[in-house]
mmCIF file of C-alpha atoms in Angstrom:
data_model
loop_
_atom_site.group_PDB
_atom_site.id
_atom_site.type_symbol
_atom_site.label_atom_id
_atom_site.label_comp_id
_atom_site.label_asym_id
_atom_site.label_seq_id
_atom_site.Cartn_x
_atom_site.Cartn_y
_atom_site.Cartn_z
ATOM 1 C CA MET N 510 -0.253 -0.061 0.232
ATOM 2 C CA SER N 511 2.772 2.228 0.790
ATOM 3 C CA ASP N 512 4.560 1.497 -2.550
ATOM 4 C CA GLN N 513 1.731 2.343 -4.359
ATOM 5 C CA THR N 514 1.243 5.733 -2.506
ATOM 6 C CA ARG N 515 4.855 6.658 -3.297
ATOM 7 C CA ASP N 516 4.171 5.732 -6.971
ATOM 8 C CA VAL N 517 1.353 8.306 -7.300
ATOM 9 C CA PRO N 518 3.077 11.985 -7.494
ATOM 10 C CA SER N 519 1.489 14.710 -5.615
ATOM 11 C CA SER N 520 0.322 17.626 -7.019
ATOM 12 C CA VAL N 521 2.239 19.882 -5.829
ATOM 13 C CA ASP N 522 5.324 17.293 -7.246
ATOM 14 C CA LEU N 523 3.541 17.595 -10.470
ATOM 15 C CA VAL N 524 3.296 21.067 -10.785
ATOM 16 C CA GLY N 525 6.516 21.703 -9.885
ATOM 17 C CA ARG N 526 8.165 19.198 -12.522
ATOM 18 C CA ALA N 527 5.601 20.728 -15.184
ATOM 19 C CA ALA N 528 6.644 23.989 -14.368
ATOM 20 C CA ALA N 529 9.867 22.963 -15.206
ATOM 21 C CA GLY N 530 8.893 21.638 -18.805
ATOM 22 C CA GLU N 531 8.624 18.155 -18.172
ATOM 23 C CA HIS N 532 6.032 16.875 -20.350
ATOM 24 C CA ALA N 533 5.112 13.701 -18.490
ATOM 25 C CA ALA N 534 4.176 15.862 -15.486
ATOM 26 C CA TRP N 535 1.913 18.210 -17.775
ATOM 27 C CA CYS N 536 -0.174 15.402 -19.095
ATOM 28 C CA ALA N 537 -0.131 13.798 -15.756
ATOM 29 C CA LEU N 538 -1.998 17.226 -14.118
ATOM 30 C CA ILE N 539 -4.563 17.043 -17.044
ATOM 31 C CA GLY N 540 -4.769 13.823 -16.949
ATOM 32 C CA ARG N 541 -5.790 14.138 -13.094
ATOM 33 C CA TYR N 542 -7.983 16.912 -13.364
ATOM 34 C CA GLU N 543 -9.810 16.949 -16.565
ATOM 35 C CA LEU N 544 -13.063 14.998 -15.602
ATOM 36 C CA MET N 545 -13.483 17.737 -13.390
ATOM 37 C CA VAL N 546 -12.936 20.436 -15.635
ATOM 38 C CA ASP N 547 -15.708 18.678 -18.058
ATOM 39 C CA ALA N 548 -18.037 18.300 -15.448
ATOM 40 C CA VAL N 549 -17.696 22.124 -14.431
ATOM 41 C CA VAL N 550 -18.127 22.889 -17.928
ATOM 42 C CA ARG N 551 -21.389 20.517 -18.801
ATOM 43 C CA CYS N 552 -23.053 21.970 -15.410
ATOM 44 C CA HIS N 553 -22.745 25.387 -16.691
ATOM 45 C CA GLY N 554 -24.606 24.059 -19.649
ATOM 46 C CA LEU N 555 -21.921 24.125 -22.196
ATOM 47 C CA SER N 556 -21.874 21.616 -25.298
ATOM 48 C CA GLY N 557 -20.192 21.313 -28.075
ATOM 49 C CA GLN N 558 -17.481 23.435 -29.363
ATOM 50 C CA ASP N 559 -18.263 26.177 -26.791
ATOM 51 C CA ALA N 560 -17.517 23.370 -24.342
ATOM 52 C CA GLU N 561 -14.977 22.412 -26.010
ATOM 53 C CA ASP N 562 -13.582 25.989 -26.330
ATOM 54 C CA ALA N 563 -14.029 26.532 -22.565
ATOM 55 C CA ARG N 564 -11.697 23.552 -21.686
ATOM 56 C CA GLN N 565 -9.183 24.096 -23.702
ATOM 57 C CA THR N 566 -8.632 28.116 -22.469
ATOM 58 C CA VAL N 567 -8.764 26.283 -19.122
ATOM 59 C CA TRP N 568 -5.632 24.718 -19.795
ATOM 60 C CA CYS N 569 -4.070 27.311 -21.513
ATOM 61 C CA ARG N 570 -4.650 29.338 -18.602
ATOM 62 C CA LEU N 571 -2.954 26.709 -16.355
ATOM 63 C CA ALA N 572 0.134 26.885 -18.570
ATOM 64 C CA GLU N 573 0.124 30.760 -18.478
ATOM 65 C CA HIS N 574 0.156 30.875 -14.907
ATOM 66 C CA LEU N 575 1.861 27.313 -13.717
ATOM 67 C CA ASP N 576 5.515 29.187 -12.355
ATOM 68 C CA GLY N 577 3.210 31.597 -10.792
ATOM 69 C CA ILE N 578 0.530 29.224 -8.356
ATOM 70 C CA ARG N 579 1.150 30.422 -5.197
ATOM 71 C CA SER N 580 -0.239 27.352 -3.395
ATOM 72 C CA PRO N 581 0.484 24.294 -5.787
ATOM 73 C CA GLU N 582 -0.966 22.035 -3.387
ATOM 74 C CA ARG N 583 -4.552 23.580 -4.369
ATOM 75 C CA ILE N 584 -3.915 23.401 -7.698
ATOM 76 C CA GLY N 585 -7.578 21.257 -7.788
ATOM 77 C CA SER N 586 -9.040 24.390 -6.414
ATOM 78 C CA TRP N 587 -7.172 26.860 -9.031
ATOM 79 C CA ILE N 588 -8.472 24.506 -11.782
ATOM 80 C CA ALA N 589 -12.106 24.410 -10.420
ATOM 81 C CA ARG N 590 -12.220 27.933 -10.076
ATOM 82 C CA THR N 591 -10.612 28.722 -13.763
ATOM 83 C CA ALA N 592 -12.849 26.413 -15.231
ATOM 84 C CA HIS N 593 -16.079 27.790 -13.456
ATOM 85 C CA ARG N 594 -14.947 31.476 -14.581
ATOM 86 C CA GLU N 595 -14.132 29.814 -18.293
ATOM 87 C CA ALA N 596 -17.352 28.824 -18.829
ATOM 88 C CA SER N 597 -19.156 31.642 -17.807
ATOM 89 C CA ARG N 598 -17.317 33.764 -20.218
ATOM 90 C CA GLN N 599 -18.070 31.142 -23.321
ATOM 91 C CA ILE N 600 -21.589 31.205 -22.387
ATOM 92 C CA ARG N 601 -21.402 35.323 -22.578
ATOM 93 C CA LEU N 602 -19.729 34.815 -25.456
ATOM 94 C CA ALA N 603 -22.032 32.304 -27.389
ATOM 95 C CA ARG N 604 -24.868 34.822 -26.257
ATOM 96 C CA ARG N 605 -23.006 37.517 -27.982
ATOM 97 C CA ALA N 606 -22.915 35.461 -31.144
ATOM 98 C CA ARG N 607 -26.502 34.028 -31.183
ATOM 99 C CA ALA N 608 -27.673 37.688 -30.964
ATOM 100 C CA LEU N 609 -25.566 38.630 -33.694
ATOM 101 C CA GLU N 610 -27.406 36.174 -35.728
ATOM 102 C CA THR N 611 -29.985 37.021 -38.513
ATOM 103 C CA GLY N 612 -32.737 34.715 -38.428
ATOM 104 C CA GLY N 613 -31.957 32.820 -41.797
ATOM 105 C CA GLY N 614 -28.649 31.952 -42.335
ATOM 106 C CA LEU N 615 -26.944 29.850 -39.767
ATOM 107 C CA ARG N 616 -30.466 28.750 -38.770
ATOM 108 C CA ALA N 617 -30.870 26.831 -42.075
ATOM 109 C CA LEU N 618 -28.158 24.332 -41.668
ATOM 110 C CA GLU N 619 -30.145 22.982 -38.015
ATOM 111 C CA PRO N 620 -31.717 19.567 -38.003
ATOM 112 C CA VAL N 621 -35.091 19.491 -38.025
ATOM 113 C CA ASP N 622 -36.061 19.185 -33.568
ATOM 114 C CA HIS N 623 -39.234 16.874 -33.370
ATOM 115 C CA ARG N 624 -39.543 17.655 -29.670
ATOM 116 C CA THR N 625 -42.718 19.524 -28.497
ATOM 117 C CA PRO N 626 -41.885 23.460 -27.567
ATOM 118 C CA GLU N 627 -43.793 22.602 -24.031
ATOM 119 C CA SER N 628 -41.382 19.631 -23.349
ATOM 120 C CA GLU N 629 -38.331 21.217 -24.209
ATOM 121 C CA TYR N 630 -39.084 24.528 -21.972
ATOM 122 C CA LEU N 631 -39.969 22.079 -19.035
ATOM 123 C CA ARG N 632 -36.999 20.194 -19.381
ATOM 124 C CA ALA N 633 -34.952 23.605 -19.953
ATOM 125 C CA GLU N 634 -36.607 25.209 -16.564
ATOM 126 C CA GLU N 635 -35.568 22.232 -14.515
ATOM 127 C CA VAL N 636 -31.833 21.779 -16.130
ATOM 128 C CA ARG N 637 -31.608 25.995 -15.567
ATOM 129 C CA GLY N 638 -33.100 25.586 -11.921
ATOM 130 C CA VAL N 639 -30.488 23.089 -10.827
ATOM 131 C CA ARG N 640 -27.682 25.532 -12.683
ATOM 132 C CA GLU N 641 -28.477 28.279 -10.725
ATOM 133 C CA ALA N 642 -29.076 26.468 -7.398
ATOM 134 C CA ILE N 643 -25.535 25.082 -7.642
ATOM 135 C CA ALA N 644 -24.178 28.510 -9.219
ATOM 136 C CA SER N 645 -25.549 30.042 -5.852
ATOM 137 C CA VAL N 646 -23.965 28.302 -3.433
ATOM 138 C CA GLY N 647 -19.950 29.098 -2.677
ATOM 139 C CA GLU N 648 -17.188 26.919 -2.760
ATOM 140 C CA PRO N 649 -16.158 24.229 -2.082
ATOM 141 C CA ASP N 650 -19.730 22.673 -2.216
ATOM 142 C CA ARG N 651 -20.285 24.294 -5.884
ATOM 143 C CA THR N 652 -17.737 22.331 -7.562
ATOM 144 C CA VAL N 653 -18.787 19.558 -5.295
ATOM 145 C CA LEU N 654 -22.464 19.503 -6.559
ATOM 146 C CA ALA N 655 -20.791 19.681 -10.176
ATOM 147 C CA LEU N 656 -18.972 16.638 -9.763
ATOM 148 C CA ASP N 657 -21.793 14.821 -8.389
ATOM 149 C CA LEU N 658 -23.934 16.047 -11.305
ATOM 150 C CA HIS N 659 -21.647 15.080 -13.958
ATOM 151 C CA ARG N 660 -19.383 12.466 -12.069
ATOM 152 C CA PRO N 661 -21.235 10.799 -9.446
ATOM 153 C CA GLY N 662 -18.956 8.063 -9.269
ATOM 154 C CA ALA N 663 -16.370 10.091 -8.115
ATOM 155 C CA SER N 664 -14.086 8.880 -5.284
ATOM 156 C CA ALA N 665 -13.712 11.218 -1.799
ATOM 157 C CA ALA N 666 -10.178 11.217 -3.041
ATOM 158 C CA GLU N 667 -11.091 12.691 -6.286
ATOM 159 C CA VAL N 668 -13.360 15.301 -4.823
ATOM 160 C CA ALA N 669 -10.726 16.292 -1.993
ATOM 161 C CA ASP N 670 -7.830 17.020 -4.781
ATOM 162 C CA CYS N 671 -10.465 19.409 -7.021
ATOM 163 C CA THR N 672 -11.579 20.973 -3.851
ATOM 164 C CA GLY N 673 -8.821 21.389 -1.535
ATOM 165 C CA LEU N 674 -10.702 19.851 1.030
ATOM 166 C CA PRO N 675 -9.723 16.986 3.419
ATOM 167 C CA VAL N 676 -10.538 13.743 2.154
ATOM 168 C CA GLU N 677 -11.911 12.936 5.599
ATOM 169 C CA GLU N 678 -14.161 15.923 5.473
ATOM 170 C CA VAL N 679 -15.306 14.986 1.851
ATOM 171 C CA PRO N 680 -18.576 13.130 2.806
ATOM 172 C CA THR N 681 -19.536 15.795 5.493
ATOM 173 C CA VAL N 682 -19.558 18.559 2.478
ATOM 174 C CA ARG N 683 -21.163 16.477 0.172
ATOM 175 C CA ARG N 684 -23.746 16.003 2.726
ATOM 176 C CA ARG N 685 -24.164 19.327 3.192
ATOM 177 C CA ALA N 686 -23.907 20.582 -0.161
ATOM 178 C CA ARG N 687 -26.608 18.173 -1.676
ATOM 179 C CA ARG N 688 -29.285 19.033 1.262
ATOM 180 C CA ARG N 689 -28.504 22.471 0.400
ATOM 181 C CA LEU N 690 -28.960 21.779 -3.287
ATOM 182 C CA LEU N 691 -32.379 20.234 -2.340
ATOM 183 C CA ARG N 692 -33.515 23.095 0.185
ATOM 184 C CA LEU N 693 -32.914 25.660 -2.672
ATOM 185 C CA LEU N 694 -34.767 23.621 -5.746
ATOM 186 C CA ARG N 695 -37.066 23.032 -2.916
ATOM 187 C CA ARG N 696 -37.550 26.735 -2.623
ATOM 188 C CA ALA N 697 -37.542 27.663 -6.179
ATOM 189 C CA GLN N 698 -40.313 25.000 -7.043
ATOM 190 C CA GLY N 699 -42.738 26.983 -4.002
ATOM 191 C CA THR N 700 -41.776 30.174 -5.308
ATOM 192 C CA TYR N 701 -43.175 28.849 -8.942
ATOM 193 C CA GLU N 702 -45.966 26.852 -7.714
ATOM 194 C CA ALA N 703 -46.887 30.057 -5.848
ATOM 195 C CA GLY N 704 -46.582 32.481 -8.904
ATOM 196 C CA VAL N 705 -48.691 30.011 -11.321
#
């Protein structure tokens, strides 16, 4: 067991080696955190090229700032914050692009959608409600919930690595975050039903 622990480099070690130009360490950093970045990006509702742009920008930001990371032991938190920021920025860019579209040009190339507007509206409202609720909580709960949503099988060690939490605190933070999300969704549902 202790031999296995020694074989797995720490995040601090990987950051230092990657900053020194070691390609294998850089690849190991990406491998360690790419699922978390993907979960955060998808939590913001991005897909396709917008999601890929946000993911790529996260890794570019890391490459730009790698030698300036003050707390390499918290690299997972740094990457999660950067992913949240870049996903939000990508959403703003996508909205601007859609606002510039004229009704005919690009829309004519989209495939025919046979879903009903009512079912899509209801589904979109549910998804929007969950995303807004997750976005309204602070860290580390936001990242824990994003990982729960898009990577439900993430181990406590993975969650700890992404959030900077001690491993033994992860189950408590998960329970607290899930309860908070449930309360927010129930409150939103109550507000919706009161307004109807």
